[in-house]
mmCIF file of C-alpha atoms in Angstrom:
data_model
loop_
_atom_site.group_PDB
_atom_site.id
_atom_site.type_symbol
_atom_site.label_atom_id
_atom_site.label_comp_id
_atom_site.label_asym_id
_atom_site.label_seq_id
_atom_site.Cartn_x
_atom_site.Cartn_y
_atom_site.Cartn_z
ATOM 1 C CA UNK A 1 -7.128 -5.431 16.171
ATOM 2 C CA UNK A 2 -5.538 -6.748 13.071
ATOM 3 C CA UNK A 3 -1.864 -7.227 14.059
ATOM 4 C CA UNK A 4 1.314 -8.056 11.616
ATOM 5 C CA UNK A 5 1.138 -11.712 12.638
ATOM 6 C CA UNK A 6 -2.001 -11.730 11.326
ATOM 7 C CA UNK A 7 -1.616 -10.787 7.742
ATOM 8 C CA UNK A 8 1.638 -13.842 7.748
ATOM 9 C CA UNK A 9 -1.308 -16.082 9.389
ATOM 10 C CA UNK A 10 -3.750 -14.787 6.157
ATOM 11 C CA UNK A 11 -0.369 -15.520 3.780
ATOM 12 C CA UNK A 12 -0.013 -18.698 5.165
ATOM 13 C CA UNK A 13 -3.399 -19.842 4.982
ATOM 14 C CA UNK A 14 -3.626 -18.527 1.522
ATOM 15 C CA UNK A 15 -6.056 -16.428 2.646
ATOM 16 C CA UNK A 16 -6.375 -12.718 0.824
ATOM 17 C CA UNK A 17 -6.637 -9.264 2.774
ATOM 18 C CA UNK A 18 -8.110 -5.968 1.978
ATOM 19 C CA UNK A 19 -6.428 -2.686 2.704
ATOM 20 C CA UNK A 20 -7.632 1.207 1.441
ATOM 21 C CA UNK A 21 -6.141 4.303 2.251
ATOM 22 C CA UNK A 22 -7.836 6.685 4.664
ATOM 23 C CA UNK A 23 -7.168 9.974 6.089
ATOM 24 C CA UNK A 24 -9.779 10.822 8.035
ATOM 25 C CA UNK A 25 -11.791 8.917 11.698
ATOM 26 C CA UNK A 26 -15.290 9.016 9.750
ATOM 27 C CA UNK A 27 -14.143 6.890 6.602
ATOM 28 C CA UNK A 28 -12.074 4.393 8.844
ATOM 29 C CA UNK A 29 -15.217 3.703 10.834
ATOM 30 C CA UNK A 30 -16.749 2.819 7.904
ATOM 31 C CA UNK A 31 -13.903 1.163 7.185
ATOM 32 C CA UNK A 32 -13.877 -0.810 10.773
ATOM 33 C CA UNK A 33 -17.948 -1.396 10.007
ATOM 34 C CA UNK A 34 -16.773 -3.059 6.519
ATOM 35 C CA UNK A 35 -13.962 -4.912 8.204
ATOM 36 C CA UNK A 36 -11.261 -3.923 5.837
ATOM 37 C CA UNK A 37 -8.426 -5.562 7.138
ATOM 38 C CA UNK A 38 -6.019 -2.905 6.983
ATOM 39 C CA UNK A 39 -5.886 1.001 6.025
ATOM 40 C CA UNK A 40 -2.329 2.624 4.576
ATOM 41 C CA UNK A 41 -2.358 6.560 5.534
ATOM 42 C CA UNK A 42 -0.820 7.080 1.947
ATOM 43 C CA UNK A 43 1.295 10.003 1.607
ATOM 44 C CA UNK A 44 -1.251 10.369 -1.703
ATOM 45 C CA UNK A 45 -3.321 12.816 0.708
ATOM 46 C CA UNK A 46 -0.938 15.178 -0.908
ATOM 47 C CA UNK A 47 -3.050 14.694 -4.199
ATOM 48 C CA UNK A 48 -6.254 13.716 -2.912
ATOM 49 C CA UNK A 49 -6.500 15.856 0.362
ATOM 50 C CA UNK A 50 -4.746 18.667 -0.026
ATOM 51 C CA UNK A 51 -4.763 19.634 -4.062
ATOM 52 C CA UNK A 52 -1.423 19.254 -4.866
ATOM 53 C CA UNK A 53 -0.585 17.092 -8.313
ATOM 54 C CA UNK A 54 2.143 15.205 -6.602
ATOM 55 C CA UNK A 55 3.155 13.623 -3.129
ATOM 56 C CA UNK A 56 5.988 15.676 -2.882
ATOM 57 C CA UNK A 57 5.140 18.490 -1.057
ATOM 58 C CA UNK A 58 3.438 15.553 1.834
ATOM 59 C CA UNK A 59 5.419 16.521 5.217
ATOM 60 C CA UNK A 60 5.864 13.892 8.157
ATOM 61 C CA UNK A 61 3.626 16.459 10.269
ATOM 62 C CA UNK A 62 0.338 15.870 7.621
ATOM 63 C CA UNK A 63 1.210 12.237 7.788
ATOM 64 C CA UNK A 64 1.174 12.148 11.665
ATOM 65 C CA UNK A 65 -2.089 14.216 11.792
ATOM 66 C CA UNK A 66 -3.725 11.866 9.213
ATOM 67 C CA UNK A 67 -2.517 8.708 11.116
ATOM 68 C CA UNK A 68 -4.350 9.751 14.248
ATOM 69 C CA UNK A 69 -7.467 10.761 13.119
ATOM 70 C CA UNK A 70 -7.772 7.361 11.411
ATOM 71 C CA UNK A 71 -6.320 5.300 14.488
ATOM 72 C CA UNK A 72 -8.883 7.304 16.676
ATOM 73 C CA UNK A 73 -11.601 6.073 13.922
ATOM 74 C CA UNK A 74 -10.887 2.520 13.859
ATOM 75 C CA UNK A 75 -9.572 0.130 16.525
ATOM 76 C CA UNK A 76 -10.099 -3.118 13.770
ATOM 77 C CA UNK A 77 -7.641 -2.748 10.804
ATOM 78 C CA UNK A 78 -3.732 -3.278 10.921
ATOM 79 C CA UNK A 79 -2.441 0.738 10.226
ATOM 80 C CA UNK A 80 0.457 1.187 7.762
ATOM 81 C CA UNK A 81 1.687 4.783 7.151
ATOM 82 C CA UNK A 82 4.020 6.303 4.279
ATOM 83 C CA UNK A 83 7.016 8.032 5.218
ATOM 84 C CA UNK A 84 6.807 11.124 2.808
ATOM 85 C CA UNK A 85 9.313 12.257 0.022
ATOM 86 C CA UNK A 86 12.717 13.015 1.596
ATOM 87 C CA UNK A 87 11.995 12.089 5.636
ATOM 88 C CA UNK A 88 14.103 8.854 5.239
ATOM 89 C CA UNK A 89 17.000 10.378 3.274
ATOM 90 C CA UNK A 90 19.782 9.397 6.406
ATOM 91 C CA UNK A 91 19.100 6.733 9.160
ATOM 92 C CA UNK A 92 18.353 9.313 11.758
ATOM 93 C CA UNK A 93 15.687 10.911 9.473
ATOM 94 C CA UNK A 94 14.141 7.401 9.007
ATOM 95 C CA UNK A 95 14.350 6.946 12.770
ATOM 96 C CA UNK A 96 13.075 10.355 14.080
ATOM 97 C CA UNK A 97 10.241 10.446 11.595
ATOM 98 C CA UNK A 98 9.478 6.748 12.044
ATOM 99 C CA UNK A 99 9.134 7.319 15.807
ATOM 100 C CA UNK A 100 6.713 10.171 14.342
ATOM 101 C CA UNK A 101 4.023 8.333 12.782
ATOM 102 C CA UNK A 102 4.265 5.266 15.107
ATOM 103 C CA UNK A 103 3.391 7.337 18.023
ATOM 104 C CA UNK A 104 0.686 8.757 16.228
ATOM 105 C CA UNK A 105 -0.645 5.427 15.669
ATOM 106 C CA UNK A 106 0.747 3.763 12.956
ATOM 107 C CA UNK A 107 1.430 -0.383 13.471
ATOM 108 C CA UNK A 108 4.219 -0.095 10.309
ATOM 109 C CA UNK A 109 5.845 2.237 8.362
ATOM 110 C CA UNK A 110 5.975 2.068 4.447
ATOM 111 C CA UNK A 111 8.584 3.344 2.694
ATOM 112 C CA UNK A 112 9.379 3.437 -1.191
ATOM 113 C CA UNK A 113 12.633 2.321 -2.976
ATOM 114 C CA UNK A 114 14.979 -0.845 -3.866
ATOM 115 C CA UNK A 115 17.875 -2.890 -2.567
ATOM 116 C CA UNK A 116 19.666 0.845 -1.228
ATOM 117 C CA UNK A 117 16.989 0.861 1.165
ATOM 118 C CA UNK A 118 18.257 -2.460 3.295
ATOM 119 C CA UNK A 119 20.220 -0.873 6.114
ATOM 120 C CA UNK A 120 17.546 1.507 6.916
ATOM 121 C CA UNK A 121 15.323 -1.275 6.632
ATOM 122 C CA UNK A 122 17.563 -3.339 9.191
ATOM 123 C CA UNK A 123 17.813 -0.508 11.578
ATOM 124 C CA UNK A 124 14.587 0.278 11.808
ATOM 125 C CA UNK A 125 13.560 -3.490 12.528
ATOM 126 C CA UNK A 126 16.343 -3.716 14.956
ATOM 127 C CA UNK A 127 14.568 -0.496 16.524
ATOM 128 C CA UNK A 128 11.162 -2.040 16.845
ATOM 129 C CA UNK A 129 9.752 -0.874 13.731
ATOM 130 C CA UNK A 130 8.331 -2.422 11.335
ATOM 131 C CA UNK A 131 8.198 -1.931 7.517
ATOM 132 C CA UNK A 132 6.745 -2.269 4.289
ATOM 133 C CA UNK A 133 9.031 -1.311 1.154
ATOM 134 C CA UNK A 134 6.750 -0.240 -1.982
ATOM 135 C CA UNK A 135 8.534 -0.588 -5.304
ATOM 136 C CA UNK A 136 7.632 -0.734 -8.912
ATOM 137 C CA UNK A 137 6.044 2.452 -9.694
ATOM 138 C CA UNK A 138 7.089 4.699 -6.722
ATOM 139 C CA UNK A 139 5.243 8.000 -7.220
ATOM 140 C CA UNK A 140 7.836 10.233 -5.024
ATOM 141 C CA UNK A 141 10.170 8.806 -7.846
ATOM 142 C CA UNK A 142 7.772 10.221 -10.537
ATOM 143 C CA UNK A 143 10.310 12.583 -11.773
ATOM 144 C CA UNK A 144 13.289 9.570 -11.976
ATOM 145 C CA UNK A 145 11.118 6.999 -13.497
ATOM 146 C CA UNK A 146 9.475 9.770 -15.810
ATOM 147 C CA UNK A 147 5.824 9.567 -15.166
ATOM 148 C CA UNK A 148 3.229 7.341 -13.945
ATOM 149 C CA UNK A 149 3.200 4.400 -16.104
ATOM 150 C CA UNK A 150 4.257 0.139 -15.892
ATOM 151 C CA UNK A 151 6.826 -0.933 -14.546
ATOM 152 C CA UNK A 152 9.037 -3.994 -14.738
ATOM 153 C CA UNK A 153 8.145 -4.574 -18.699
ATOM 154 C CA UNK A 154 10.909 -6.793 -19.628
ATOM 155 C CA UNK A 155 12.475 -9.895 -18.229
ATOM 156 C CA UNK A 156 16.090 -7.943 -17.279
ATOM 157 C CA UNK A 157 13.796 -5.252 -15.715
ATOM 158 C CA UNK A 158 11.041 -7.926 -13.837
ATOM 159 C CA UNK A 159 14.942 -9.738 -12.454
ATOM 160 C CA UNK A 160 16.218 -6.376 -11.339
ATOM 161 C CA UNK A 161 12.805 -5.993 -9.418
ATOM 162 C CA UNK A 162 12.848 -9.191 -7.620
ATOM 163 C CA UNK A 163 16.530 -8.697 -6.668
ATOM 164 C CA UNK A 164 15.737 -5.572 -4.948
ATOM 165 C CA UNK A 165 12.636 -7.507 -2.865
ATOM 166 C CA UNK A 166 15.070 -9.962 -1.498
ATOM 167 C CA UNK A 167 17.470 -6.896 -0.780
ATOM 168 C CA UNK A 168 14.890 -5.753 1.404
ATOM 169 C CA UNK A 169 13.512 -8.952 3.035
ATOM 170 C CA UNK A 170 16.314 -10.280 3.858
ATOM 171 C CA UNK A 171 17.250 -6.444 5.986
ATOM 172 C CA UNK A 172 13.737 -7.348 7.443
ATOM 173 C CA UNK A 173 11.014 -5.959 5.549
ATOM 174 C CA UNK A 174 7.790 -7.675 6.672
ATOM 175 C CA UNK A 175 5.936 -6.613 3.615
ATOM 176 C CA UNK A 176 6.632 -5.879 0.051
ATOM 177 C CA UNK A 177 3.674 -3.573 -1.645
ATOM 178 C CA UNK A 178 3.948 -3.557 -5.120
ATOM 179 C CA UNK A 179 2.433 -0.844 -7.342
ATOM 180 C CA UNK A 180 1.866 -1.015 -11.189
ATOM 181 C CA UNK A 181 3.827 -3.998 -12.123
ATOM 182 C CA UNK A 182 2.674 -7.201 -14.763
ATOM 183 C CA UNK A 183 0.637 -9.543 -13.014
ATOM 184 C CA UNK A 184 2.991 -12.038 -13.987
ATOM 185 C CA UNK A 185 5.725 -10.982 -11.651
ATOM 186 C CA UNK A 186 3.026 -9.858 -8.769
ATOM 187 C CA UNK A 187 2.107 -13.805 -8.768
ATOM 188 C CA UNK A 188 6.394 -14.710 -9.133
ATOM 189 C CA UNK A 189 7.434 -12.767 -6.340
ATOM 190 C CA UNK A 190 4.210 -13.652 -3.906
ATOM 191 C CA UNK A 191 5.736 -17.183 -4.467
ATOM 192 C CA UNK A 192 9.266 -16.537 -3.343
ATOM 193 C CA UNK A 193 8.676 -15.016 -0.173
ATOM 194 C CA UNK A 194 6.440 -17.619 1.641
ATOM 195 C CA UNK A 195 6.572 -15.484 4.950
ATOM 196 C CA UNK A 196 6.502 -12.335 3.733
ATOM 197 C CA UNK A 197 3.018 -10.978 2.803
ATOM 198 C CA UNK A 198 2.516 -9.116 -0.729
ATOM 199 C CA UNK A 199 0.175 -6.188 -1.205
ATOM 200 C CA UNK A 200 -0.574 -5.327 -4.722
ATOM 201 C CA UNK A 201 -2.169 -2.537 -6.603
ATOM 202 C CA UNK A 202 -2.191 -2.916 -10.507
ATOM 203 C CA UNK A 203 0.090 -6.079 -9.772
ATOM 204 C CA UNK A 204 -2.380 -8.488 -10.548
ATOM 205 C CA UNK A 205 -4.583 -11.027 -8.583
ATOM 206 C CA UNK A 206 -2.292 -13.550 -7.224
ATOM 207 C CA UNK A 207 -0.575 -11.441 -4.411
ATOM 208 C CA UNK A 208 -1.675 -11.588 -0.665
ATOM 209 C CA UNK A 209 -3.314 -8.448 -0.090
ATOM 210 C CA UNK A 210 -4.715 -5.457 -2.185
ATOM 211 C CA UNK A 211 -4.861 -1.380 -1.959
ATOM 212 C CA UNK A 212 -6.944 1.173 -3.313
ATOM 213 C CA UNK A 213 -7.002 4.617 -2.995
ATOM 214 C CA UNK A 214 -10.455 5.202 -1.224
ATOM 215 C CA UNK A 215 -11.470 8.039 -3.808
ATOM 216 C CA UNK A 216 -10.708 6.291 -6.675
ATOM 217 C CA UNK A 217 -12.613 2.677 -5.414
ATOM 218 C CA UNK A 218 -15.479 5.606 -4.561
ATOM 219 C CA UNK A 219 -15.365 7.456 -7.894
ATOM 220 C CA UNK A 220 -14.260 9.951 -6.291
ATOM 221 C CA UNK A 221 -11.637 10.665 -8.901
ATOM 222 C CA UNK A 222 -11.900 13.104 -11.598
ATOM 223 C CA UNK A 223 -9.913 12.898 -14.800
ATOM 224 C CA UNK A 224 -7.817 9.757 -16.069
ATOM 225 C CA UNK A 225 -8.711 6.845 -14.132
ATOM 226 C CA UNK A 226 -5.705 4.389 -14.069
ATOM 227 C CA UNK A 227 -6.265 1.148 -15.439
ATOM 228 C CA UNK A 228 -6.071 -1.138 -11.877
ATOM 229 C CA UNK A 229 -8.745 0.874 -10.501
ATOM 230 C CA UNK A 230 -12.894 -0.162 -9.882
ATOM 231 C CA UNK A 231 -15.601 1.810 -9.107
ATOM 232 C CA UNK A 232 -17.089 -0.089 -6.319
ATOM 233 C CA UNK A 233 -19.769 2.985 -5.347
ATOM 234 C CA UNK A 234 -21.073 3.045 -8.701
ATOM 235 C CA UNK A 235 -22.294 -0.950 -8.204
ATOM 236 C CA UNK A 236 -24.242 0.331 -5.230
ATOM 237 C CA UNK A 237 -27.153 2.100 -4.090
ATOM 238 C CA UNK A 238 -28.709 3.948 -1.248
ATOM 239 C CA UNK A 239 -28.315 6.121 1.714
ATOM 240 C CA UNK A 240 -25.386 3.283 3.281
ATOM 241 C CA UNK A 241 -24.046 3.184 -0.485
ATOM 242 C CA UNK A 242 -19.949 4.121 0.772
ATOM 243 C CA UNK A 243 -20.549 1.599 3.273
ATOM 244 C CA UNK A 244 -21.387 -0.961 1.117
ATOM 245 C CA UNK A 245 -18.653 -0.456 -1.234
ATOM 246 C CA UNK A 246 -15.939 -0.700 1.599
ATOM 247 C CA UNK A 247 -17.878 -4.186 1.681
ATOM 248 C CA UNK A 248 -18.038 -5.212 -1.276
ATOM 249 C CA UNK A 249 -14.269 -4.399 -1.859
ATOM 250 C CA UNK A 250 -13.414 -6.478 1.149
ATOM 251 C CA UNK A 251 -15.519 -9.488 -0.335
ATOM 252 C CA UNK A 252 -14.148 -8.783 -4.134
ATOM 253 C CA UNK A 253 -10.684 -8.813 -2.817
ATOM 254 C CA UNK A 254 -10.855 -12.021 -0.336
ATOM 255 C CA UNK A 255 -12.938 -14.333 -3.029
ATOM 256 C CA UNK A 256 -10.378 -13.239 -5.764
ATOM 257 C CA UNK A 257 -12.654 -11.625 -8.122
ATOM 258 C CA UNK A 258 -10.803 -8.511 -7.946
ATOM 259 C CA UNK A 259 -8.510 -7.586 -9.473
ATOM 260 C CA UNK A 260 -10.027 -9.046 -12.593
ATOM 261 C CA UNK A 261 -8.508 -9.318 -15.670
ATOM 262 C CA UNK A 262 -8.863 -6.357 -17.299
ATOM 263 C CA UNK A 263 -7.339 -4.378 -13.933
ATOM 264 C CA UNK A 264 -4.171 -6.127 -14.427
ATOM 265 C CA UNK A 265 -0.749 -6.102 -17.054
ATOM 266 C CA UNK A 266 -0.565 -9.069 -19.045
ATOM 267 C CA UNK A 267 2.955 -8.734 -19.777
ATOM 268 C CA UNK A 268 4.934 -11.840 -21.102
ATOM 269 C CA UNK A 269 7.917 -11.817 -19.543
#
């Protein structure tokens, strides 16, 4: 099994990683079969589970349920699971709910916000769990940051960004993910944490790691596709096609081909 050490090894050895969401124990053994290194149980079940046309309504009981159908499917990849809108509002919240998912089967909890999040952060490190802080575009923020769109487009905005990532390292966080950024400041801040690995999605291709949502690296998703994502099912064929595009994601994403260019914000900044 994939551990946390592991992805700092990959960092160190400038070597990339591949990590989809998942929900459910037939998908991660697919996932396991197509060695994806590591799966996030993304609180975006909300949208692509359940219906709903946010994350907001996610509780930490879905996200449990979700975690442990996937850790029962897959005993390869290195499990990461969000902590939904609102469960991480006071320290004991974060704690409880944390203790939630991780005995469900989560290896990390991911949680989404800036430099306000570093005691939590600390605490739940000095507790003996470990965390990934998403930032950019945080989608239980939607509302806030007024829609689902780029983040970080100026230079004051791209400073105020990285501030908040060393916020959060330096409380502990032992991975940054960030979501919708220019690829610019994906490749700036993969550079100034040298021990902490970087997962990107629509951050370009020089971080560590990248995420997908499964149905929209399927095709799975209907309506505006956002500009980061590829249709790996449509390059293949067969009765083992889904299977073959958890493969060639993992191979895209490790010999740097994707993200290409046209998946990534060429912002100058």
């Amino acid at each position: 099994m994939i551990s946390l050490s592991d992805l700092r090894r990959f960092k160190a050895e400038a070597r990339k990683f591949s990590c989809l969401t998942c929900y459910d124990a037939s998908m991660a053994k697919a996932m396991e079969i197509a060695q994806i290194d590591s799966i996030l149980i993304g609180d975006s079940l909300g949208m692509s589970i359940q219906g709903r046309d946010s994350t907001l309504p996610v509780t930490v009981d879905d996200m449990a349920y979700h975690t442990a159908a996937v850790r029962r499917g897959n005993s390869h990849a290195f499990i990461m699971t969000d902590l939904p809108f609102m469960s991480y509002a006071t320290l004991n919240d974060a704690l409880q709910n944390s203790r939630t998912v991780m005995q469900a089967g989560a290896q990390m909890v991911k949680m989404e916000g800036g430099a306000w999040l570093a005691e939590t952060v600390e605490v739940l490190t000095r507790n003996g769990i470990p965390v990934c802080v998403h930032l950019g575009l945080t989608p239980q923020s939607v509302h806030v940051l007024g829609g689902y769109k780029l983040q970080a487009r100026t230079r004051e905005a791209a400073d105020q960004l990285i501030s908040d990532c060393k916020a959060v390292v330096e409380a502990g966080a032992a991975i940054l993910l960030l979501e919708c950024v220019p690829a610019q400041l994906g490749q700036e801040i993969s550079e100034l944490f040298p021990h902490t690995p970087v997962i990107g999605i629509g951050a370009g291709n020089a971080t560590d790691g990248q995420v997908l949502v499964v149905q929209d690296m399927l095709g799975l998703t209907f309506g505006r596709v956002a500009k980061f994502v590829r249709n790996f099912m449509k390059e293949q064929a067969g009765e083992t096609a889904i299977l073959d595009a958890f493969k060639a994601y993992h191979a895209a994403v490790l010999d740097g081909s994707f993200p290409a260019k046209e998946h990534t914000f060429q912002v100058e900044l």
